[in-house]
Amino acid sequence: MFPSTKNRLIPSSFSKQSDKIPLHAMSQPGLAPAGLSDTLYNTLSDWRKRVSSEIQKPAFIVASNALLESISRNRPRTRAELLAVSGLGPAKVEQYGNAILQITTDSKWDGLVHTAAVAVSQHPKLPEAAAQGTVPADNPLLVELKKWRLNLSREKEVKAYRIASNALLEAIVHRRPQTHADLHVISGYGTAKMEFSDAILRMTRDSKWDSLAPWSSEAAMASCPAPAGGTFAPPIGAVSNNACPLLADLKRWRKTKSGEDQKPAFMIAPEPALEEIARKRPSTLSQLAAIRGLDANQVKQSGKDLLELIEYHTQLSSLKRPAHQNVCAEPPASKASRPHEPLAMSLSSSQAASVHDALRQQAAREARYQPTPDAVGMTLTSRPLTAEQQHVVDEAMAGSSIFFTGSAGVGKSLVLRAVVAALRRRYPSEGAVQVCAPTGIAAILVEGFTVHKFAGCGLAKGSAGGLAAHIQKSPKALQRWLDTTVLVIDEVSMLEGLFFSKLEEVARILRNNNRPFGGIQLVLCGDFFQLPPVAQWQGQPDFIFRTPAWRSCVRVMIELTQVHRQSDQNFVRMLNEVRRGQLSEATFFEFRRHCSQPLPPVDGVLPSMLYTHNADVDRENEVHLRNLSGEETVFRATDQGPRDAIQELDKICPAPAALRLKPGAQVVVVWNMGDNIVNGTRGVVVGYKTLCPEELASMV
């Protein structure tokens, strides 16, 4: 339950979204700005009226009221000071600068004390900048930045605002960035302005500004005492990772994409933009384009990824709860508030974080990912994923190129099917999610291609450039590379390192994309303690994790540790020792004690006999089948598809096209059918019965 909340309005004068307090708001209604009546402001107003009459244009074309107020307030005495006035660009200074300076430099204004300044001072300790909501126009750093902008605009023969707007320069003064990273997180500073970064940083790093008190709207508000009757409620702005799981995943996505694109994270999406996305949760590209800090190019490149991630979290968080309880969302509007006045809740940050953590855990329990056969066309079990298994799915859905591993029985196959199902729902177009494996049998088990078949490069002999040229001659193979968004590879331990490196380079060539693996997301699964890579060329084959291609592509590695196939933890420990080749003395003697004696049949199932060649296996099975009494029944496979594909299937499929059985025949399962009947399970035929899929699932 949420504690009771009380919404309160932030005074509009100090609203985070208010740009400034108009000076005339401090004076009596209907009068000229306080302290400027019949003085400098009116003199400037009379000058503006004369000029507008001469050029026969409205007065605001010459100068707005706000601009005249700013000139009156700052009273510039030089051309440089005039350029520093907010809203007065180089064009107006060129056109009207001499006339304005002739007015402002008149000595008759020297004794004037602005009533506006008095009004500000009457509010205890309220900085003038906080009242205005902007950087003071006489800020030395702002003046220098405007000088630089003017000189550069003349050099490039462009308007000054094309170099940098006044708002951007003020934002630079706010932050006084010291690094390129600091600079690029400033809203409005896009990649097009990167050419100016060095010049700006030379100015902002100058030690002569160290003596200046840092100016920021937050610091100004913090220094203001509370108005009568209460304290300031901080606006709901930044969203913490703990308070919003969407923001955490957005940052993780940005980190992954930053590595893939080989760009700094702030160039993928600035921090304030991610926070606004987490609050507003846009559902269309147009809504995404309205997020401050995201330019059109970023929306074009990453918009689809962002929307899919938002949709994923929206589904995950689909609990029915009051709107105000979603601390991650944009605060609701109040009838009594202005549109720009955010609401604050009297809920402490620690309370909000703990409440949201509880809601997130409940959402995860209720919205636990349940794989469905329809999504993949694979046989799936009904067992829900464990937390560590779900973590693999979450990483894959966040766009990470991942490798997950684990010993036998931890559910690698189940997780792989769950990942493929989720990805195919996200990328429904044909060929977007490709599933393959190094060998034919492994490819059949995942219902995919062999890696060589997917690549279309034959035995992959020759250079990556030569392989790419060969693939480009095959329209189908080339299109397969271009259509692929995610490449899933099972039994990756058998993939040879040099071959993987060639594939990575081929992907970049064919897709004309220099990101790792040409921008394709990789989902790799396997156990390097099991089958090693097969040598395709002379020399010892190398594991793929030793290659530079692996280090550039794989961003997340997860090991599944919870074994589901065996419940005896002591036996699991012994198996893991064998897996690592590090047997303890106790394990060695335990296995020796059991392996040195003949095994009796269990429920009619005879001990398995291992052979090195399939011909020996077939001969042994034929002898046992012939010795059984009873009628032989033949079960013939029904295959659909191109003839050449069926012929290829017959060569590598472990299940024969015609299966001959008798009661009492020894059989082995070559497919994971359920939690208790998996690939390798032994059994004996006791009879035959036709079952519908639902009955089969209930029995398994």
XYZ file of C-alpha atoms in Angstrom:
700
model
C 0.000 0.000 0.000
C 1.131 3.538 -0.709
C 1.213 5.990 2.161
C -1.275 8.798 1.835
C -0.069 11.429 -0.561
C -0.696 15.126 -0.758
C -0.142 16.905 -4.029
C 1.077 20.448 -3.850
C 1.912 22.961 -6.532
C 5.320 24.435 -7.034
C 4.990 28.228 -7.153
C 4.992 29.210 -10.797
C 7.766 31.723 -10.206
C 10.120 28.892 -9.366
C 8.788 26.224 -11.707
C 11.590 24.297 -13.354
C 9.962 24.760 -16.733
C 9.484 28.533 -16.444
C 12.159 30.303 -18.446
C 12.117 33.613 -16.629
C 10.120 35.958 -14.409
C 9.076 38.939 -16.518
C 10.389 42.087 -14.907
C 6.993 43.766 -15.122
C 5.562 41.035 -12.899
C 7.208 42.856 -9.991
C 5.469 46.146 -10.670
C 1.890 47.280 -10.470
C -0.408 46.169 -13.290
C -0.791 48.668 -16.097
C 2.470 50.489 -15.457
C 5.795 50.389 -17.243
C 8.401 48.065 -15.704
C 9.214 49.139 -12.190
C 12.190 51.471 -11.845
C 12.324 52.237 -15.552
C 9.330 54.605 -15.863
C 10.127 57.818 -17.679
C 13.796 56.772 -17.794
C 15.964 54.448 -19.867
C 13.200 52.014 -20.818
C 10.903 54.794 -22.034
C 13.757 56.448 -23.912
C 14.498 53.189 -25.702
C 10.796 52.727 -26.370
C 10.599 56.175 -27.962
C 13.631 55.342 -30.115
C 11.998 52.091 -31.224
C 8.823 53.932 -32.131
C 10.747 56.378 -34.341
C 12.649 53.591 -36.109
C 9.504 51.552 -36.737
C 7.869 54.611 -38.242
C 10.873 55.217 -40.497
C 11.041 51.657 -41.805
C 7.243 51.294 -41.772
C 7.281 48.058 -39.822
C 5.747 47.046 -36.462
C 7.739 48.054 -33.388
C 8.380 44.460 -32.290
C 10.325 43.921 -35.529
C 12.825 46.486 -34.285
C 12.988 45.184 -30.701
C 10.602 43.330 -28.417
C 9.537 44.645 -25.016
C 11.555 41.884 -23.375
C 14.657 42.970 -25.287
C 14.221 46.599 -24.258
C 13.787 45.481 -20.644
C 16.995 43.455 -20.871
C 18.918 46.390 -22.361
C 17.547 48.700 -19.680
C 18.434 46.282 -16.929
C 22.016 45.623 -18.102
C 22.738 49.030 -19.655
C 25.490 47.888 -22.044
C 28.232 50.437 -22.682
C 30.257 48.651 -25.333
C 29.514 46.629 -28.437
C 30.713 43.470 -26.687
C 28.350 44.061 -23.769
C 25.556 44.682 -26.239
C 26.205 41.333 -27.915
C 25.970 39.690 -24.501
C 22.368 40.811 -24.046
C 20.014 37.836 -24.351
C 17.857 38.136 -27.466
C 20.074 40.657 -29.221
C 21.784 38.894 -32.098
C 24.632 40.077 -34.321
C 22.232 41.260 -37.032
C 20.441 43.685 -34.717
C 23.711 44.855 -33.195
C 25.011 45.558 -36.692
C 21.828 47.423 -37.604
C 20.929 49.258 -34.404
C 23.973 48.905 -32.120
C 25.338 52.421 -32.521
C 21.942 54.019 -31.874
C 21.315 51.890 -28.768
C 24.797 52.558 -27.360
C 24.319 56.277 -27.926
C 21.326 56.057 -25.571
C 22.749 53.694 -22.944
C 26.111 55.480 -22.589
C 24.447 58.786 -21.712
C 25.740 59.877 -18.298
C 22.259 60.866 -17.135
C 21.549 57.203 -16.298
C 24.523 56.906 -13.938
C 22.567 57.727 -10.796
C 19.630 55.477 -11.565
C 18.854 52.712 -9.051
C 16.591 50.092 -10.548
C 13.472 49.386 -8.573
C 13.628 45.878 -10.045
C 16.883 45.231 -8.232
C 15.311 46.459 -5.001
C 12.349 44.152 -5.562
C 14.677 41.227 -5.961
C 16.659 42.101 -2.877
C 13.430 42.221 -0.850
C 13.067 38.476 -1.393
C 15.633 37.157 1.118
C 18.740 35.715 -0.526
C 17.014 35.180 -3.874
C 19.683 35.497 -6.596
C 18.735 37.768 -9.468
C 19.498 34.961 -11.865
C 17.004 32.738 -10.095
C 14.318 35.380 -10.424
C 15.027 35.819 -14.100
C 15.392 32.091 -14.740
C 18.342 32.728 -17.087
C 22.074 33.303 -16.819
C 22.838 36.961 -16.066
C 23.612 38.748 -19.314
C 26.853 40.160 -17.899
C 28.197 36.730 -16.990
C 31.812 36.921 -18.270
C 31.807 33.396 -19.673
C 28.557 34.044 -21.527
C 30.005 37.278 -22.927
C 33.096 35.433 -24.174
C 31.003 32.655 -25.724
C 28.917 35.215 -27.596
C 32.045 36.953 -28.864
C 33.347 33.626 -30.139
C 30.000 32.919 -31.786
C 29.918 36.298 -33.516
C 33.444 35.933 -34.908
C 32.734 32.395 -36.103
C 29.456 33.402 -37.734
C 31.265 36.128 -39.692
C 34.020 33.715 -40.675
C 31.527 31.121 -41.903
C 29.140 33.762 -43.281
C 26.147 32.288 -41.491
C 23.661 33.566 -38.952
C 24.939 33.425 -35.374
C 22.084 31.226 -34.216
C 23.253 28.609 -36.722
C 26.411 28.298 -34.652
C 24.645 28.176 -31.281
C 21.427 29.618 -29.935
C 21.384 31.891 -26.901
C 19.651 29.130 -24.952
C 22.455 26.708 -25.785
C 25.148 29.170 -24.725
C 23.335 29.752 -21.438
C 23.109 25.992 -20.918
C 26.872 25.752 -21.484
C 27.421 28.433 -18.847
C 25.072 26.537 -16.495
C 27.144 23.364 -16.691
C 30.580 24.754 -17.606
C 31.560 21.422 -19.207
C 35.129 20.181 -18.751
C 35.062 17.189 -21.108
C 33.506 16.237 -24.419
C 31.172 13.921 -22.527
C 29.975 16.814 -20.330
C 29.401 18.929 -23.409
C 27.420 16.402 -25.393
C 24.850 15.711 -22.682
C 23.684 19.322 -22.899
C 20.273 19.477 -24.525
C 20.539 20.992 -27.991
C 24.201 20.111 -28.484
C 23.955 17.527 -31.250
C 26.528 15.778 -33.391
C 26.379 18.609 -35.950
C 28.044 20.912 -33.411
C 30.929 18.563 -32.599
C 33.274 20.693 -34.722
C 32.910 23.477 -32.140
C 33.652 21.280 -29.105
C 37.374 21.998 -28.794
C 36.891 25.762 -29.019
C 34.094 25.742 -26.437
C 36.031 23.528 -24.037
C 39.072 25.820 -24.280
C 36.865 28.615 -22.986
C 35.005 26.645 -20.311
C 38.212 25.032 -18.971
C 39.940 28.390 -18.520
C 40.921 28.779 -14.861
C 39.934 32.454 -14.879
C 36.324 31.354 -14.353
C 37.208 29.423 -11.188
C 36.701 32.473 -9.012
C 33.158 32.873 -10.292
C 30.408 31.308 -8.205
C 28.872 28.481 -10.227
C 25.402 29.343 -11.454
C 22.610 26.834 -11.838
C 18.867 27.001 -11.539
C 18.978 24.179 -8.984
C 21.542 25.996 -6.841
C 19.560 29.207 -7.102
C 16.367 27.489 -5.986
C 18.201 25.720 -3.184
C 19.463 29.047 -1.839
C 15.958 30.514 -1.729
C 14.164 30.353 1.621
C 10.739 28.814 1.697
C 7.729 31.011 1.075
C 5.400 31.523 3.958
C 3.348 28.495 4.802
C 5.608 25.663 3.646
C 8.695 24.464 1.883
C 9.506 24.266 -1.774
C 8.516 20.923 -3.302
C 11.223 19.838 -5.710
C 9.805 19.130 -9.144
C 9.733 15.528 -10.260
C 12.557 15.568 -12.759
C 15.311 13.026 -12.814
C 14.275 9.415 -12.423
C 16.596 7.072 -10.583
C 17.463 3.613 -11.866
C 16.046 2.052 -8.720
C 12.762 3.903 -9.061
C 12.326 3.018 -12.716
C 13.381 -0.316 -14.224
C 12.663 1.073 -17.702
C 15.332 3.737 -17.213
C 17.807 1.093 -16.061
C 17.157 -0.948 -19.199
C 17.325 2.158 -21.394
C 20.780 2.882 -20.011
C 21.802 -0.727 -20.509
C 20.559 -0.592 -24.109
C 22.508 2.648 -24.643
C 25.666 1.084 -23.225
C 25.298 -1.927 -25.537
C 24.629 0.210 -28.600
C 27.504 2.491 -27.666
C 29.838 -0.492 -27.818
C 28.362 -1.760 -31.073
C 28.491 1.642 -32.788
C 31.843 2.494 -31.186
C 30.486 5.861 -30.098
C 30.284 7.511 -26.675
C 27.023 6.734 -24.892
C 25.942 10.383 -24.862
C 25.942 10.381 -28.670
C 23.466 7.490 -28.693
C 21.030 9.308 -26.389
C 21.734 11.926 -23.698
C 20.820 11.172 -20.092
C 18.002 13.761 -19.805
C 16.366 12.298 -22.914
C 16.375 8.799 -21.410
C 14.840 10.140 -18.209
C 12.096 11.894 -20.165
C 11.442 8.720 -22.164
C 11.143 6.762 -18.909
C 8.609 9.277 -17.596
C 6.507 9.805 -20.717
C 6.808 6.354 -22.330
C 6.162 7.463 -25.934
C 4.444 4.870 -28.097
C 5.029 6.321 -31.582
C 7.983 7.728 -33.496
C 6.357 11.175 -33.573
C 6.021 11.164 -29.783
C 9.613 10.001 -29.513
C 10.758 12.820 -31.793
C 9.174 15.290 -29.360
C 11.546 14.192 -26.571
C 14.016 16.965 -25.828
C 17.596 15.991 -26.557
C 16.815 13.453 -29.292
C 17.524 14.673 -32.798
C 15.929 13.333 -35.968
C 18.923 11.169 -36.798
C 18.858 9.477 -33.381
C 15.135 8.797 -33.703
C 15.649 7.362 -37.187
C 18.480 5.065 -36.084
C 17.232 3.960 -32.675
C 13.530 4.812 -32.579
C 12.337 1.277 -33.266
C 14.598 -0.197 -30.576
C 13.433 2.347 -28.013
C 9.735 1.837 -28.745
C 10.093 -1.936 -28.509
C 11.862 -1.636 -25.163
C 9.141 0.707 -23.888
C 6.438 -1.709 -25.067
C 8.200 -4.601 -23.335
C 8.237 -2.721 -20.013
C 4.664 -1.551 -20.469
C 3.561 -5.171 -20.765
C 5.726 -6.160 -17.806
C 4.234 -3.416 -15.633
C 0.599 -3.993 -16.591
C -0.611 -4.236 -13.022
C -3.867 -2.471 -12.225
C -2.960 0.320 -9.835
C -3.874 3.991 -9.426
C -2.105 6.283 -11.850
C -0.404 8.250 -9.066
C 1.305 5.117 -7.817
C 3.424 4.789 -10.924
C 6.420 6.792 -9.783
C 8.043 6.119 -13.137
C 5.420 7.917 -15.195
C 4.842 11.600 -15.885
C 3.000 13.242 -12.958
C -0.718 13.684 -13.716
C -2.029 17.136 -14.473
C -4.138 18.880 -11.867
C -7.168 21.013 -12.641
C -5.874 23.657 -10.287
C -2.420 23.801 -11.802
C -1.035 25.442 -14.890
C 0.267 23.096 -17.593
C 3.884 23.973 -16.837
C 3.622 23.521 -13.080
C 4.708 19.988 -12.146
C 3.232 18.289 -9.107
C 5.219 16.811 -6.266
C 4.159 14.018 -3.920
C 4.975 13.925 -0.217
C 6.569 10.509 -0.715
C 10.208 10.236 0.296
C 12.693 8.932 -2.252
C 13.435 5.868 -0.113
C 9.717 5.112 0.230
C 9.198 5.543 -3.500
C 12.110 3.251 -4.312
C 11.004 0.521 -1.908
C 7.394 0.693 -3.072
C 8.410 0.536 -6.708
C 10.754 -2.386 -6.041
C 7.852 -4.263 -4.465
C 5.593 -3.454 -7.410
C 8.273 -4.518 -9.858
C 8.727 -7.858 -8.104
C 4.978 -8.422 -8.131
C 4.818 -7.466 -11.815
C 7.636 -9.861 -12.605
C 5.815 -12.668 -10.816
C 2.509 -12.002 -12.542
C 3.977 -11.197 -15.950
C 6.624 -13.927 -15.888
C 7.538 -14.760 -19.444
C 5.756 -17.944 -20.521
C 7.009 -19.375 -23.823
C 4.347 -20.603 -26.189
C 4.813 -23.110 -28.999
C 2.956 -20.890 -31.468
C 5.579 -18.182 -31.174
C 8.415 -20.369 -32.348
C 7.182 -23.589 -33.837
C 9.393 -25.416 -31.338
C 8.372 -27.920 -28.692
C 8.325 -26.097 -25.367
C 7.727 -27.158 -21.806
C 5.141 -25.545 -19.581
C 7.612 -24.967 -16.735
C 8.075 -21.235 -16.044
C 11.543 -19.773 -16.246
C 13.598 -19.330 -13.120
C 15.026 -15.944 -12.181
C 18.441 -16.661 -13.698
C 16.845 -18.040 -16.870
C 14.567 -14.999 -17.150
C 17.654 -12.803 -16.815
C 18.986 -14.258 -20.067
C 15.705 -13.437 -21.840
C 15.749 -9.893 -20.435
C 19.314 -9.276 -21.632
C 18.471 -10.532 -25.116
C 15.347 -8.361 -25.254
C 17.420 -5.342 -24.205
C 19.356 -5.728 -27.460
C 22.543 -7.108 -25.934
C 24.794 -9.493 -27.820
C 25.021 -12.259 -25.245
C 26.594 -15.629 -24.536
C 24.984 -17.904 -21.971
C 26.333 -21.221 -20.801
C 26.017 -23.840 -18.080
C 26.386 -27.519 -17.403
C 23.986 -30.187 -18.654
C 20.537 -29.913 -17.134
C 20.485 -26.186 -16.320
C 17.899 -25.495 -19.030
C 20.003 -24.009 -21.823
C 17.697 -25.440 -24.494
C 14.581 -24.184 -22.715
C 16.052 -20.700 -22.341
C 17.192 -20.668 -25.959
C 13.660 -21.461 -27.133
C 12.266 -18.791 -24.825
C 14.714 -16.224 -26.208
C 13.899 -17.135 -29.812
C 10.164 -16.962 -29.087
C 10.456 -13.518 -27.520
C 12.697 -12.189 -30.282
C 10.419 -13.483 -33.035
C 7.495 -11.709 -31.429
C 9.546 -8.528 -31.397
C 10.856 -8.976 -34.960
C 8.013 -10.766 -36.779
C 9.313 -10.192 -40.310
C 10.555 -13.315 -42.069
C 14.272 -13.894 -41.688
C 14.797 -11.276 -38.979
C 15.711 -13.896 -36.363
C 17.966 -16.635 -37.735
C 18.699 -19.760 -35.667
C 21.607 -22.047 -36.517
C 24.233 -24.402 -35.111
C 27.648 -25.707 -36.227
C 26.505 -29.272 -37.060
C 23.524 -30.754 -38.837
C 22.191 -32.637 -35.809
C 22.472 -29.573 -33.570
C 20.755 -27.482 -36.263
C 17.837 -29.931 -36.416
C 17.370 -29.728 -32.649
C 16.948 -25.940 -32.856
C 14.965 -26.131 -36.111
C 17.477 -23.998 -37.964
C 20.347 -24.037 -40.463
C 23.919 -25.047 -40.053
C 26.105 -21.960 -39.681
C 27.713 -22.689 -43.060
C 24.287 -22.952 -44.705
C 23.225 -19.626 -43.204
C 26.441 -17.923 -44.251
C 26.299 -19.258 -47.810
C 30.082 -19.406 -47.997
C 30.718 -23.126 -48.447
C 33.729 -24.361 -46.493
C 34.751 -20.740 -45.833
C 38.198 -21.134 -47.355
C 39.914 -17.921 -48.351
C 39.817 -14.377 -47.044
C 36.756 -12.611 -45.656
C 36.725 -10.306 -48.687
C 36.717 -13.288 -51.035
C 33.917 -14.960 -49.078
C 31.852 -11.762 -49.178
C 32.303 -11.542 -52.952
C 31.200 -15.180 -53.267
C 28.080 -14.568 -51.141
C 27.144 -11.494 -53.174
C 26.763 -13.743 -56.212
C 23.904 -15.572 -54.458
C 20.841 -13.294 -54.108
C 19.274 -15.593 -51.490
C 22.375 -15.747 -49.317
C 22.971 -12.012 -49.573
C 19.345 -11.210 -48.728
C 19.565 -13.543 -45.742
C 22.477 -11.507 -44.377
C 20.693 -8.215 -45.016
C 17.392 -9.329 -43.449
C 18.956 -10.691 -40.277
C 18.468 -8.628 -37.137
C 19.393 -11.314 -34.606
C 21.613 -14.356 -35.199
C 21.161 -17.192 -32.698
C 23.881 -19.886 -32.626
C 23.554 -22.990 -30.443
C 26.418 -25.341 -29.509
C 28.783 -22.464 -30.136
C 31.674 -24.353 -28.516
C 32.055 -26.344 -31.757
C 32.474 -23.180 -33.837
C 36.075 -22.652 -34.916
C 37.665 -19.334 -33.932
C 39.046 -18.435 -37.374
C 35.692 -19.204 -39.001
C 33.868 -16.974 -36.495
C 36.331 -14.142 -37.152
C 35.747 -14.460 -40.901
C 31.967 -14.383 -40.398
C 32.253 -11.215 -38.313
C 34.235 -9.458 -41.036
C 31.947 -10.786 -43.787
C 28.932 -9.378 -41.925
C 30.473 -5.901 -41.829
C 31.327 -6.044 -45.543
C 27.966 -7.337 -46.774
C 25.883 -5.011 -44.592
C 28.159 -2.008 -45.204
C 28.140 -1.482 -41.453
C 31.329 -1.231 -39.412
C 29.689 -2.103 -36.112
C 30.589 -5.505 -34.584
C 29.102 -8.283 -36.742
C 27.665 -5.653 -39.058
C 25.160 -4.512 -36.429
C 23.582 -7.965 -36.044
C 22.680 -8.870 -32.461
C 24.209 -12.207 -31.428
C 22.688 -14.737 -29.043
C 25.257 -17.491 -28.461
C 24.645 -20.619 -26.403
C 26.842 -23.577 -25.560
C 29.238 -25.159 -23.121
C 32.958 -24.908 -23.785
C 33.505 -27.858 -21.411
C 31.713 -30.078 -23.919
C 32.562 -30.659 -27.590
C 35.500 -28.527 -28.823
C 35.685 -26.899 -32.273
C 36.309 -29.096 -35.282
C 39.431 -28.264 -37.285
C 38.559 -26.985 -40.771
C 42.112 -26.065 -41.715
C 45.556 -27.296 -40.824
C 46.658 -26.675 -37.278
C 44.968 -26.781 -33.891
C 41.476 -25.195 -33.956
C 41.036 -22.275 -31.587
C 38.072 -21.498 -29.340
C 36.064 -18.497 -30.496
C 36.286 -16.762 -27.106
C 40.014 -16.266 -27.741
C 39.426 -14.187 -30.871
C 39.270 -10.372 -31.112
C 35.919 -10.801 -32.883
C 34.440 -12.381 -29.750
C 35.741 -9.572 -27.545
C 34.252 -6.897 -29.804
C 30.882 -8.614 -30.261
C 29.906 -10.312 -27.003
C 28.909 -7.784 -24.362
C 27.137 -9.963 -21.780
C 28.096 -13.454 -20.540
C 25.824 -15.412 -18.200
C 26.338 -18.814 -16.604
C 23.243 -20.785 -15.587
C 23.998 -22.708 -12.402
C 20.749 -24.278 -11.193
C 20.518 -27.910 -12.395
C 16.970 -29.171 -13.032
C 17.704 -32.564 -14.568
C 19.151 -34.135 -11.403
C 17.779 -33.488 -7.946
C 20.662 -35.205 -6.100
C 22.998 -32.278 -5.424
C 25.875 -34.593 -4.519
C 25.580 -36.270 -7.922
C 25.406 -32.822 -9.585
C 28.626 -31.867 -7.806
C 30.324 -35.025 -9.022
C 29.189 -34.405 -12.600
C 30.548 -30.847 -12.477
C 33.911 -32.191 -11.326
C 33.964 -34.503 -14.338
C 32.909 -31.607 -16.548
C 35.885 -29.524 -15.433
C 38.305 -32.458 -15.392
C 39.048 -31.871 -11.714
C 37.925 -35.027 -9.932
C 38.302 -35.247 -6.191
C 39.488 -38.543 -4.737
C 36.025 -39.266 -3.330
C 34.358 -38.695 -6.701
C 36.907 -40.858 -8.483
C 36.344 -43.847 -6.201
C 32.556 -43.358 -6.223
C 32.428 -43.537 -10.016
C 34.888 -46.431 -10.055
C 32.754 -48.363 -7.568
C 29.658 -48.059 -9.781
C 31.344 -48.397 -13.180
C 33.326 -51.538 -12.426
C 30.268 -53.772 -12.092
C 27.694 -54.930 -14.650
C 24.470 -52.933 -14.600
C 21.182 -54.825 -14.302
C 18.176 -53.777 -16.409
C 15.915 -51.146 -14.818
C 12.222 -51.538 -15.692
C 13.252 -53.511 -18.768
C 15.716 -50.863 -19.974
C 19.097 -52.404 -20.775
C 22.344 -50.495 -20.176
C 23.466 -48.470 -23.193
C 26.382 -49.752 -25.262
C 28.654 -47.128 -26.809
C 30.291 -47.509 -30.238
C 32.621 -45.249 -32.186
C 30.850 -45.685 -35.563
C 27.201 -45.506 -36.603
C 27.523 -48.711 -38.663
C 28.333 -50.656 -35.487
C 25.371 -49.047 -33.722
C 22.973 -49.997 -36.541
C 24.244 -53.588 -36.592
C 23.813 -54.007 -32.810
C 20.277 -52.577 -32.887
C 19.318 -54.813 -35.827
C 20.453 -57.941 -33.962
C 18.429 -57.051 -30.845
C 15.301 -56.218 -32.876
C 15.536 -59.480 -34.845
C 15.789 -61.534 -31.633
C 12.529 -60.093 -30.267
C 9.299 -62.001 -30.785
C 6.138 -60.232 -31.806
C 4.910 -58.301 -34.799
C 7.071 -55.572 -36.271
C 5.437 -52.164 -36.811
C 6.908 -49.550 -39.136
C 6.383 -45.818 -38.449
C 7.171 -43.657 -41.461
C 8.047 -39.971 -41.151
C 5.962 -37.453 -43.085
C 8.334 -34.779 -44.364
C 7.276 -31.604 -46.125
C 9.504 -29.197 -47.976
C 11.864 -28.982 -50.940
C 13.258 -32.316 -52.098
C 16.907 -31.308 -51.609
C 16.153 -30.151 -48.063
C 14.484 -33.481 -47.235
C 17.435 -35.392 -48.645
C 19.804 -33.294 -46.543
C 17.611 -33.967 -43.511
C 17.765 -37.740 -44.062
C 21.560 -37.616 -44.041
C 21.951 -35.902 -40.691
C 18.755 -36.566 -38.740
C 19.290 -38.994 -35.804
C 15.740 -40.312 -36.246
C 15.326 -42.610 -39.289
C 12.755 -41.898 -41.981
C 11.275 -45.375 -41.295
C 11.308 -46.475 -37.650
C 10.889 -50.264 -37.111
C 9.700 -51.317 -33.651
C 8.507 -54.384 -31.735
C 7.189 -54.735 -28.182
C 10.252 -54.904 -25.942
C 12.448 -52.884 -28.318
C 15.005 -50.610 -26.666
C 14.550 -46.947 -27.684
C 16.255 -43.621 -26.992
C 14.648 -40.165 -27.129
C 16.407 -37.693 -29.447
C 14.302 -34.663 -28.501
C 13.584 -32.794 -25.269
C 9.903 -33.666 -24.745
C 9.501 -32.451 -21.174
C 11.135 -32.027 -17.784
C 11.526 -35.801 -17.296
C 11.844 -36.991 -20.903
C 14.799 -35.317 -22.565
C 17.316 -35.932 -25.306
C 19.100 -39.181 -24.321
C 16.330 -40.638 -22.153
C 16.149 -44.451 -22.524
C 12.970 -46.536 -22.625
C 11.372 -49.795 -23.779
C 8.349 -50.245 -26.068
C 5.323 -51.702 -24.221
C 2.640 -50.859 -26.795
C 1.249 -48.278 -29.193
C -1.417 -45.608 -28.783
C -2.452 -42.621 -30.869
C -2.462 -39.410 -28.816
C -3.441 -35.849 -29.606
C -0.849 -33.161 -28.729
C -2.718 -32.188 -25.546
C -2.725 -35.767 -24.235
C 0.945 -36.167 -25.080
C 1.803 -32.955 -23.225
C -0.093 -34.095 -20.119
C 1.715 -37.447 -20.102
C 5.122 -35.863 -20.547
